Short mmCIF file of C-alpha atoms in Angstrom, two decimals:
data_model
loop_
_atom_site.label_atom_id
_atom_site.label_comp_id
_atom_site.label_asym_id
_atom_site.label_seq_id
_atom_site.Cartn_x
_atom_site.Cartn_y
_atom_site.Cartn_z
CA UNK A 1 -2.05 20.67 -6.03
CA UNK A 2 -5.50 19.75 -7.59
CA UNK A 3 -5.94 17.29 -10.43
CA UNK A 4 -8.81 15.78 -12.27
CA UNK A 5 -10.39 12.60 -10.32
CA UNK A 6 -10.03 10.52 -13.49
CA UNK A 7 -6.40 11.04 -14.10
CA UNK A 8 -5.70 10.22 -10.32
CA UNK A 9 -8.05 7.56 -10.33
CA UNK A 10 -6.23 5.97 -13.68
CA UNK A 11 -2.52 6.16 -12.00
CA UNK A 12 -3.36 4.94 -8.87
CA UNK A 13 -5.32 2.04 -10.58
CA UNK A 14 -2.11 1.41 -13.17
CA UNK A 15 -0.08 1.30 -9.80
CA UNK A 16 -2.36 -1.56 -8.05
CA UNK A 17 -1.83 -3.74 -11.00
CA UNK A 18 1.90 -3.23 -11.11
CA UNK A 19 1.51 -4.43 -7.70
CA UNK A 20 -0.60 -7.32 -8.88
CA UNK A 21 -4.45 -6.97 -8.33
CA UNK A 22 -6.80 -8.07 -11.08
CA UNK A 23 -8.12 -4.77 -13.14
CA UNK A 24 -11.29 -4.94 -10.97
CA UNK A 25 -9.56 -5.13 -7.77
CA UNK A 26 -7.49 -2.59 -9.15
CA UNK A 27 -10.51 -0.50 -10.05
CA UNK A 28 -12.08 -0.53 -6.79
CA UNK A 29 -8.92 0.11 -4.26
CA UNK A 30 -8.65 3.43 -6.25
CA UNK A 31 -12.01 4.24 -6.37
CA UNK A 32 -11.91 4.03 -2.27
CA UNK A 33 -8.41 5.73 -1.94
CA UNK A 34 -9.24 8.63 -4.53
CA UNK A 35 -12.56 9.19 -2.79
CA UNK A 36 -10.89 9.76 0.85
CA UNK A 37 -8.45 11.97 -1.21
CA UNK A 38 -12.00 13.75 -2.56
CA UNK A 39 -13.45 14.67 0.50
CA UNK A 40 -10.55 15.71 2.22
CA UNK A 41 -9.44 12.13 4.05
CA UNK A 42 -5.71 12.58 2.52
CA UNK A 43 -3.89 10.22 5.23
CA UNK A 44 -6.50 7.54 3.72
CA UNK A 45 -6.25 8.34 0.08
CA UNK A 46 -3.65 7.60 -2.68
CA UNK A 47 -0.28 8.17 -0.21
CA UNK A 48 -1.21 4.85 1.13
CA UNK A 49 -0.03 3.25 -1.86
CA UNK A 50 4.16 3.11 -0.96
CA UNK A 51 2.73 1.70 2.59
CA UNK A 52 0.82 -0.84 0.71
CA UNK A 53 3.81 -2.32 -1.77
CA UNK A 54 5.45 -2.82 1.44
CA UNK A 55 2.88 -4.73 2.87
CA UNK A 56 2.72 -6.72 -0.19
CA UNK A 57 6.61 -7.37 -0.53
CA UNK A 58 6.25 -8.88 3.22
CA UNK A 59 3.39 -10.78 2.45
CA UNK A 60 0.78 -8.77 4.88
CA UNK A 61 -1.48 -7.70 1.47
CA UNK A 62 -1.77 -10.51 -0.86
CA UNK A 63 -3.07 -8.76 -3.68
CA UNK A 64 -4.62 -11.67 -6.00
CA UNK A 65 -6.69 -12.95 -3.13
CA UNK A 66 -10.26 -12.15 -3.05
CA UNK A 67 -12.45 -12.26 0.33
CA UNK A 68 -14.96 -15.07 0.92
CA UNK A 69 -18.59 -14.36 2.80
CA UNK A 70 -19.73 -17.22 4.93
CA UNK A 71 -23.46 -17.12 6.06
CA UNK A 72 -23.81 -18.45 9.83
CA UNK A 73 -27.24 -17.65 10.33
CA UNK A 74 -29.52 -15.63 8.24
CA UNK A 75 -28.62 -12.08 10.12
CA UNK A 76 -25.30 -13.02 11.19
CA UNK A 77 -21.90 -13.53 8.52
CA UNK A 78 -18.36 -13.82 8.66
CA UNK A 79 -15.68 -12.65 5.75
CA UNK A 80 -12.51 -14.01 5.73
CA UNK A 81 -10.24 -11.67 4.17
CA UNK A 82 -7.61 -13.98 2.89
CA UNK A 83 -5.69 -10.85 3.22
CA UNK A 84 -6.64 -9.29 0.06
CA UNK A 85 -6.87 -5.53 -0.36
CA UNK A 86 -9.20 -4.40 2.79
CA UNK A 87 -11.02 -1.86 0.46
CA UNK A 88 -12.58 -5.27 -0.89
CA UNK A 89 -12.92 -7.36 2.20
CA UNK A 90 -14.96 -3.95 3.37
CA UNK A 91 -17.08 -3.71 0.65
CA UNK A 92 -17.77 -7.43 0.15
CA UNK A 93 -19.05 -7.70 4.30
CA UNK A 94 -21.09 -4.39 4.00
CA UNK A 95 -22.56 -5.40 1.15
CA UNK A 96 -23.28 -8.79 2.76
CA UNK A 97 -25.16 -6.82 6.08
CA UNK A 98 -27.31 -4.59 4.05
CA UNK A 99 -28.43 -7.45 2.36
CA UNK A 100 -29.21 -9.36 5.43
CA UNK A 101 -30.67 -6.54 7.51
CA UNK A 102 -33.08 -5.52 4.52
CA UNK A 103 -34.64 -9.50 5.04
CA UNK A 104 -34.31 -9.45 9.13
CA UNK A 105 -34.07 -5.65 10.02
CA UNK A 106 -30.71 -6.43 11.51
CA UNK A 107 -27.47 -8.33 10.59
CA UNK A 108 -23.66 -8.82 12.28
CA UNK A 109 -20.59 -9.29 10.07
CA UNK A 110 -17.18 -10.35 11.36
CA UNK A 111 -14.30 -9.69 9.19
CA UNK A 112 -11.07 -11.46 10.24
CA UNK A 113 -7.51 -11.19 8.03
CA UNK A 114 -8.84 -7.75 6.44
CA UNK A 115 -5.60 -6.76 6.20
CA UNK A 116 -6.00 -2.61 5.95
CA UNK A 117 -9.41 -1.88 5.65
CA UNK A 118 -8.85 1.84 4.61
CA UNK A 119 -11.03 4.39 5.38
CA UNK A 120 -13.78 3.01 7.71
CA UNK A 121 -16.56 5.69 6.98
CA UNK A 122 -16.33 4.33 3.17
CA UNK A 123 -18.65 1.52 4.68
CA UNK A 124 -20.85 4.07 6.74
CA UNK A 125 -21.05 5.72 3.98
CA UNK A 126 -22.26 3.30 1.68
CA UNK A 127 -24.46 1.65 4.32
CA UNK A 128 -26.76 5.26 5.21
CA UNK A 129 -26.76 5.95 1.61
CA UNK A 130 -28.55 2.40 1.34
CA UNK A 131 -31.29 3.97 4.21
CA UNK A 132 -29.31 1.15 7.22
CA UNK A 133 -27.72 2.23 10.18
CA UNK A 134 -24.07 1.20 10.53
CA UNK A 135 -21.57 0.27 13.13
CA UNK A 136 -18.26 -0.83 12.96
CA UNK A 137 -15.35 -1.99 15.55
CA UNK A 138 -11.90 -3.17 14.48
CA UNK A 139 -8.71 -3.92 16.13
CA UNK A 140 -5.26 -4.58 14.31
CA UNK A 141 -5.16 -8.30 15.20
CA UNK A 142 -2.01 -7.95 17.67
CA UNK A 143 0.33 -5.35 15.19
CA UNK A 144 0.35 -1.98 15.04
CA UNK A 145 0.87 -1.04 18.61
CA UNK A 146 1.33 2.38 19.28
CA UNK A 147 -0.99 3.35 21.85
CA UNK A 148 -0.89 3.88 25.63
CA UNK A 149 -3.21 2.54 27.92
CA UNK A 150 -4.77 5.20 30.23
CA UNK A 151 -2.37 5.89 32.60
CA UNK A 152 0.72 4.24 30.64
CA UNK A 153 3.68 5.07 28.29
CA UNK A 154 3.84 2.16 26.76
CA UNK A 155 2.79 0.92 23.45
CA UNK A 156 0.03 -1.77 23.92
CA UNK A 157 -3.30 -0.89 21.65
CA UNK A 158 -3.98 0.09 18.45
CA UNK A 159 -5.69 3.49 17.25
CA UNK A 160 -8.96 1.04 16.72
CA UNK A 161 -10.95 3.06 15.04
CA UNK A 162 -14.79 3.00 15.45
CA UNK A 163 -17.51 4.30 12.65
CA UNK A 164 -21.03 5.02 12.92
CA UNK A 165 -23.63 5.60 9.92
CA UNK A 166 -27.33 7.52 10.13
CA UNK A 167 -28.97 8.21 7.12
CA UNK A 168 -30.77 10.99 7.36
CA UNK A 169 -33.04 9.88 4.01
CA UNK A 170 -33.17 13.56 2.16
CA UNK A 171 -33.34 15.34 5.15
CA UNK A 172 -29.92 16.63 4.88
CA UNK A 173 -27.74 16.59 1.97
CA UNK A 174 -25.31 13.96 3.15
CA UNK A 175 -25.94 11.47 5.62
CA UNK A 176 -24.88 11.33 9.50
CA UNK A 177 -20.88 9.95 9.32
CA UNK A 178 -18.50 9.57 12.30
CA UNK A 179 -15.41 7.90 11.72
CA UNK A 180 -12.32 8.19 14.37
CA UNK A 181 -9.51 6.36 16.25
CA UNK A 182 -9.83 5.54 19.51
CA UNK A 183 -6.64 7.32 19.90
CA UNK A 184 -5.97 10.85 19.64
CA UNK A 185 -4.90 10.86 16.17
CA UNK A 186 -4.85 7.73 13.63
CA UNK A 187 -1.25 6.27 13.08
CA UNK A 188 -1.64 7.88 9.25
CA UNK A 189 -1.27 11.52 10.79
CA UNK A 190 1.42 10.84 12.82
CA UNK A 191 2.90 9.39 9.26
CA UNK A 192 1.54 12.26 7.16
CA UNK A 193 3.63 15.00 9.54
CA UNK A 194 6.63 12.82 9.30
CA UNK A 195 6.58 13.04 5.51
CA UNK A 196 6.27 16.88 5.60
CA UNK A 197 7.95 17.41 8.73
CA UNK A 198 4.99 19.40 10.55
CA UNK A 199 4.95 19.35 14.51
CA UNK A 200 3.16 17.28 16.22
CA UNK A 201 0.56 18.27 18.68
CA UNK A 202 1.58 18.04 22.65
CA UNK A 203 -1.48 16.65 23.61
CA UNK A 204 -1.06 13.73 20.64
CA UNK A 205 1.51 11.86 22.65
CA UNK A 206 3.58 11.07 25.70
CA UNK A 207 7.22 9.54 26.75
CA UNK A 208 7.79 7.96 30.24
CA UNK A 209 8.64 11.43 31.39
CA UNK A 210 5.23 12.03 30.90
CA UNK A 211 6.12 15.40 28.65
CA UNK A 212 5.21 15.05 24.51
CA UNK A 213 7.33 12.97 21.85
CA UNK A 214 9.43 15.41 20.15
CA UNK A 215 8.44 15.10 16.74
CA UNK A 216 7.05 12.55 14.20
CA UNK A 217 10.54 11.04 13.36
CA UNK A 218 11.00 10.21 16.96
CA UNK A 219 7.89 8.50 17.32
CA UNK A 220 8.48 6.74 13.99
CA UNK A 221 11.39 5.76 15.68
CA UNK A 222 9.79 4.29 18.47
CA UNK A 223 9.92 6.64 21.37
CA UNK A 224 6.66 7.41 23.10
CA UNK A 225 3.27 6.48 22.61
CA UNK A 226 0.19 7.78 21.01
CA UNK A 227 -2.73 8.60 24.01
CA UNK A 228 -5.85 7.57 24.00
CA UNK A 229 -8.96 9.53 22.85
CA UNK A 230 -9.46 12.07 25.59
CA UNK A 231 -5.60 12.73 26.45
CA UNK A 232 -3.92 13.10 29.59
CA UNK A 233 -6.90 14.49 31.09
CA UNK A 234 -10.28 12.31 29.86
CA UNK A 235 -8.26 9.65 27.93
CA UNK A 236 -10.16 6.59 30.12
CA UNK A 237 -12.55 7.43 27.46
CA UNK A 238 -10.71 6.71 24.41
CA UNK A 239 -9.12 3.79 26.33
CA UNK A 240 -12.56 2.23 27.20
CA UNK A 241 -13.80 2.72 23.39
CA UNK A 242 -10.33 0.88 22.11
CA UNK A 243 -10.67 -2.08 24.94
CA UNK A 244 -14.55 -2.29 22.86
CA UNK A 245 -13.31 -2.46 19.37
CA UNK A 246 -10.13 -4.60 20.42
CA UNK A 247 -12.67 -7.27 22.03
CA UNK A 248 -15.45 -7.10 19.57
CA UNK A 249 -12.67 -7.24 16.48
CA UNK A 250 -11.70 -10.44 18.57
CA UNK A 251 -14.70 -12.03 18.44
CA UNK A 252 -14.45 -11.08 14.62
CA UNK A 253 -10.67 -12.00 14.17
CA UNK A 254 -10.06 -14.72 16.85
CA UNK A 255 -6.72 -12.71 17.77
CA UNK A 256 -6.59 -9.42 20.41
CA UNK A 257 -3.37 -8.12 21.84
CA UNK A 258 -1.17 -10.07 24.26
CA UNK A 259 -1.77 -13.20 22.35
CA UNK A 260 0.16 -12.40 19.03
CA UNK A 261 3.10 -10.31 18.48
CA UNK A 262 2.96 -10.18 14.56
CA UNK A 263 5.50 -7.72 12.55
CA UNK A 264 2.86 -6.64 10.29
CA UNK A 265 -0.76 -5.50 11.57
CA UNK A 266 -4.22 -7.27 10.19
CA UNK A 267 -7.71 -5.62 10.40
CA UNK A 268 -10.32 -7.38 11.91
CA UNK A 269 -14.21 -5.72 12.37
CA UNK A 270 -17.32 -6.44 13.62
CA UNK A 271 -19.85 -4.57 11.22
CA UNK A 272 -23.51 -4.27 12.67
CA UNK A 273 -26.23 -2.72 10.51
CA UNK A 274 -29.43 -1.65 11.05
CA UNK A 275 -32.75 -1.03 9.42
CA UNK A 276 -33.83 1.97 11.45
CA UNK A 277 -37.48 1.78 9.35
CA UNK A 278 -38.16 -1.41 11.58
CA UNK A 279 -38.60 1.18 14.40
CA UNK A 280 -39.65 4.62 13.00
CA UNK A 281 -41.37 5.64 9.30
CA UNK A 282 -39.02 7.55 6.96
CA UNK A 283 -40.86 10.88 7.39
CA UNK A 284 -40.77 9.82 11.41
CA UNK A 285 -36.56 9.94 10.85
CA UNK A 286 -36.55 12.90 8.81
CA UNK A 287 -38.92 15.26 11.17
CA UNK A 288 -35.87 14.10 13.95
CA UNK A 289 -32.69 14.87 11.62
CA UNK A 290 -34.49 18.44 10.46
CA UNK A 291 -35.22 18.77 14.51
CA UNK A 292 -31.84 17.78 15.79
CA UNK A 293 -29.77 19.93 12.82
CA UNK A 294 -31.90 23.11 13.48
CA UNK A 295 -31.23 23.10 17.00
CA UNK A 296 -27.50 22.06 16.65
CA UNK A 297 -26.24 24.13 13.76
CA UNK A 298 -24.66 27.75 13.92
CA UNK A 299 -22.53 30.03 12.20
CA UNK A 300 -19.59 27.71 13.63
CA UNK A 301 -21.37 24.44 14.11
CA UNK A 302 -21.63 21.38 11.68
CA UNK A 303 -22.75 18.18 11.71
CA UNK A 304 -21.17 14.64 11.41
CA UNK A 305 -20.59 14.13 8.03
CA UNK A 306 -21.00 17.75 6.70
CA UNK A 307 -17.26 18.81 5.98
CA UNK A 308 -16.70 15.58 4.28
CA UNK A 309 -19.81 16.68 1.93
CA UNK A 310 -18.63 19.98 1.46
CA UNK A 311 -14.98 19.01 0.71
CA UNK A 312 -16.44 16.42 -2.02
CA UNK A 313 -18.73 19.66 -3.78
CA UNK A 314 -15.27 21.33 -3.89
CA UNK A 315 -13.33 18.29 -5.64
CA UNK A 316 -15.61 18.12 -8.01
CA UNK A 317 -15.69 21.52 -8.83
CA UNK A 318 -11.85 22.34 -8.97
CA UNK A 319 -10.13 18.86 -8.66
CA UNK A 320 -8.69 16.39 -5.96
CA UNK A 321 -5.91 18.16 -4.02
CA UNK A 322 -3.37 15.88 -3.93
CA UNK A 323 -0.05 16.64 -1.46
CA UNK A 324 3.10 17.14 -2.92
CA UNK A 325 4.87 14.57 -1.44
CA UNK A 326 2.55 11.82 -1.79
CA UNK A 327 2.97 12.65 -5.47
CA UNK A 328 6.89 12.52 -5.12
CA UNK A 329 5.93 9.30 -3.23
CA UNK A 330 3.96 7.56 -5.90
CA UNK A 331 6.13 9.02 -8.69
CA UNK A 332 8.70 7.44 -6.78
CA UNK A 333 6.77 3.62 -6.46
CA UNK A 334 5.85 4.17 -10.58
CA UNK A 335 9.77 3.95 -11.22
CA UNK A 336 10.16 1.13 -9.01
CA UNK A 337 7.72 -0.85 -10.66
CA UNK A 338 7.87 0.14 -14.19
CA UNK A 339 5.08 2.46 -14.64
CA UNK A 340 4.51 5.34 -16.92
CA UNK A 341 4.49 8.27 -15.00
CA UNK A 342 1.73 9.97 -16.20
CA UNK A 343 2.02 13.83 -18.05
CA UNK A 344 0.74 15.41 -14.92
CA UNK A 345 3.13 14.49 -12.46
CA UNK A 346 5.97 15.12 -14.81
CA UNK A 347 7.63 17.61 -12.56
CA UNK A 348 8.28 14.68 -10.22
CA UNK A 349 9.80 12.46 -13.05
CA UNK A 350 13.53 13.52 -12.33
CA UNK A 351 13.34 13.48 -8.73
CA UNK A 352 11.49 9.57 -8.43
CA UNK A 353 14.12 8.58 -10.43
CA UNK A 354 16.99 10.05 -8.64
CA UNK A 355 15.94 8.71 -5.57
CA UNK A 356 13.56 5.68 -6.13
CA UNK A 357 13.40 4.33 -2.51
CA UNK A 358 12.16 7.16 -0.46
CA UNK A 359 8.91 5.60 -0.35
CA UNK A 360 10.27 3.18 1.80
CA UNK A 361 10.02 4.83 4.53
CA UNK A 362 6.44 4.90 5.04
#
């Protein structure tokens, strides 16, 4: 179902204070969740909000807190979190690197208690479109575990996901984005096809019998184990990516697995950005992203960063498609916290109030 960006936008903002951000936290956290909803990124978008008032009810989000930059040296930061909305503690530490590699052509930023940082290519995205390269690392400081080792069954990573930003400066239309877990799929699909009861793929997941979890529930459950990137097969690949992020979001975080155990997870991220002018002239990078697309793209080919473009040209165009049960979901948290559902999601009015605790299960 497709709906007008604002009207999304104003709910999901209406929902953040309920749950008790400032308006301008509020503003921001939907701006980033209706934006992954806009280009197509719906296991980052507005469903996350029923996940979040759970992590706020056990103390995991604290949603009056506002991150804090500290400058170590002029191309290197840290951001402490303090556990406020991640969309924030993102934005406030790539805003921080840009700022430092425009002076010194390079900068580091650790983030430690980011609680969920959201979508991760928001901050390649914002980084490119500022003409920086971007890299990013994170682990889950300890929680979260739900992937395999290579060669294991057992839950001991995180999905860890990894970004990378190139801007291509005009080039292109959008700019060079990749933005994955280090795990076959992020923990939000294997949520999303829980929710709507979809199979999951065979090659997604594994059980000590070495054959594939049977569904979503089970796995929600706590049978099995997510695989690395890669799968039965190449998955030493994944596995060596996640060991990277999980040691690098130490450094950021001070906490990898095997020395915590906490209930809830906690982003942290190292965020490295570049200014790829220190090496090459703008026209230089252009001539290499017009040379690189020509001889890459097909019929059936596309680059990094494409589909995300194109899925943002079609939200604009004919509205953010929105799931149907994320919209029974957040109906559903708007009843339990005393907000208006809004004239659009009528249809779901009788339903969140007939059963106002579904949500919970996210």
């Amino acid at each position: 179902m497709r709906f007008d960006y604002e009207q999304v936008h104003l709910f999901a903002s209406e929902l953040l204070r309920a749950l008790g951000a400032s308006p301008e936290a509020a503003f921001h956290v939907a701006t980033s969740l209706v934006k992954a909803d806009q280009i197509g990124y719906d296991t980052h978008g507005v469903g996350l909000l029923p996940l979040y008032s759970q992590m706020i009810s056990s103390g995991a989000i604290v949603p009056s807190a506002s991150p804090v930059a500290e400058k170590i040296t002029d191309a290197i930061c840290r951001v402490d979190g303090h556990l406020a909305f991640g969309q924030l503690t993102g934005e406030e530490a790539t805003k921080t690197a840009i700022e430092s590699a425009d002076n010194h052509g390079i900068s580091v930023c650790a983030i430690g208690n980011g609680s969920h940082l959201g979508r991760l290519g928001e901050w390649a995205e914002e980084a490119s479109s500022r003409g920086m390269v971007f890299l990013a690392f994170t682990n889950t400081g300890g929680g979260a575990k739900n992937v395999a080792p290579f060669g294991s069954h057992e839950r001991k990573l995180s999905t860890n996901p990894i970004a990378f930003g190139v801007p291509t400066f005009g080039a292109l239309q959008h700019n060079i984005i990749v933005d994955f877990a280090t795990s076959q799929v992020s923990g939000s699909v294997i949520r999303e096809h829980d929710r709507t009861g979809a199979q999951l793929d065979s090659e997604w997941t594994t059980t000590d019998s070495g054959k594939a979890v049977p569904g979503a529930r089970s796995f929600m459950e706590g049978i099995g184990a997510m695989l690395p990137l890669g799968g039965r097969v190449t998955g030493h690949k994944g596995y060596g990516l996640a060991i990277i992020a999980e040691l690098l979001g130490g450094l950021a975080g001070g906490v990898v697995v095997g020395q915590e155990d906490p209930e809830w997870f906690s982003n942290a991220a190292m965020f490295i950005v570049i200014d790829p002018t220190r090496f090459l002239s703008i026209g230089e990078i252009e001539e290499q992203i017009t040379a690189i697309a020509e001889h890459l793209r097909d019929d059936n080919v596309r680059l990094p960063g494409e589909g995300a473009h194109d899925h943002k040209l079609s939200a604009e165009k004919s509205g953010v498609d929105i799931l149907e049960y994320v919209l029974e979901s957040l109906a559903t948290l708007a009843v339990d916290l005393n907000v208006e559902i809004p004239a659009f999601l009528s249809h779901f009015r009788t339903r969140a109030t007939d059963s106002n605790d579904k949500h919970k299960t996210w």
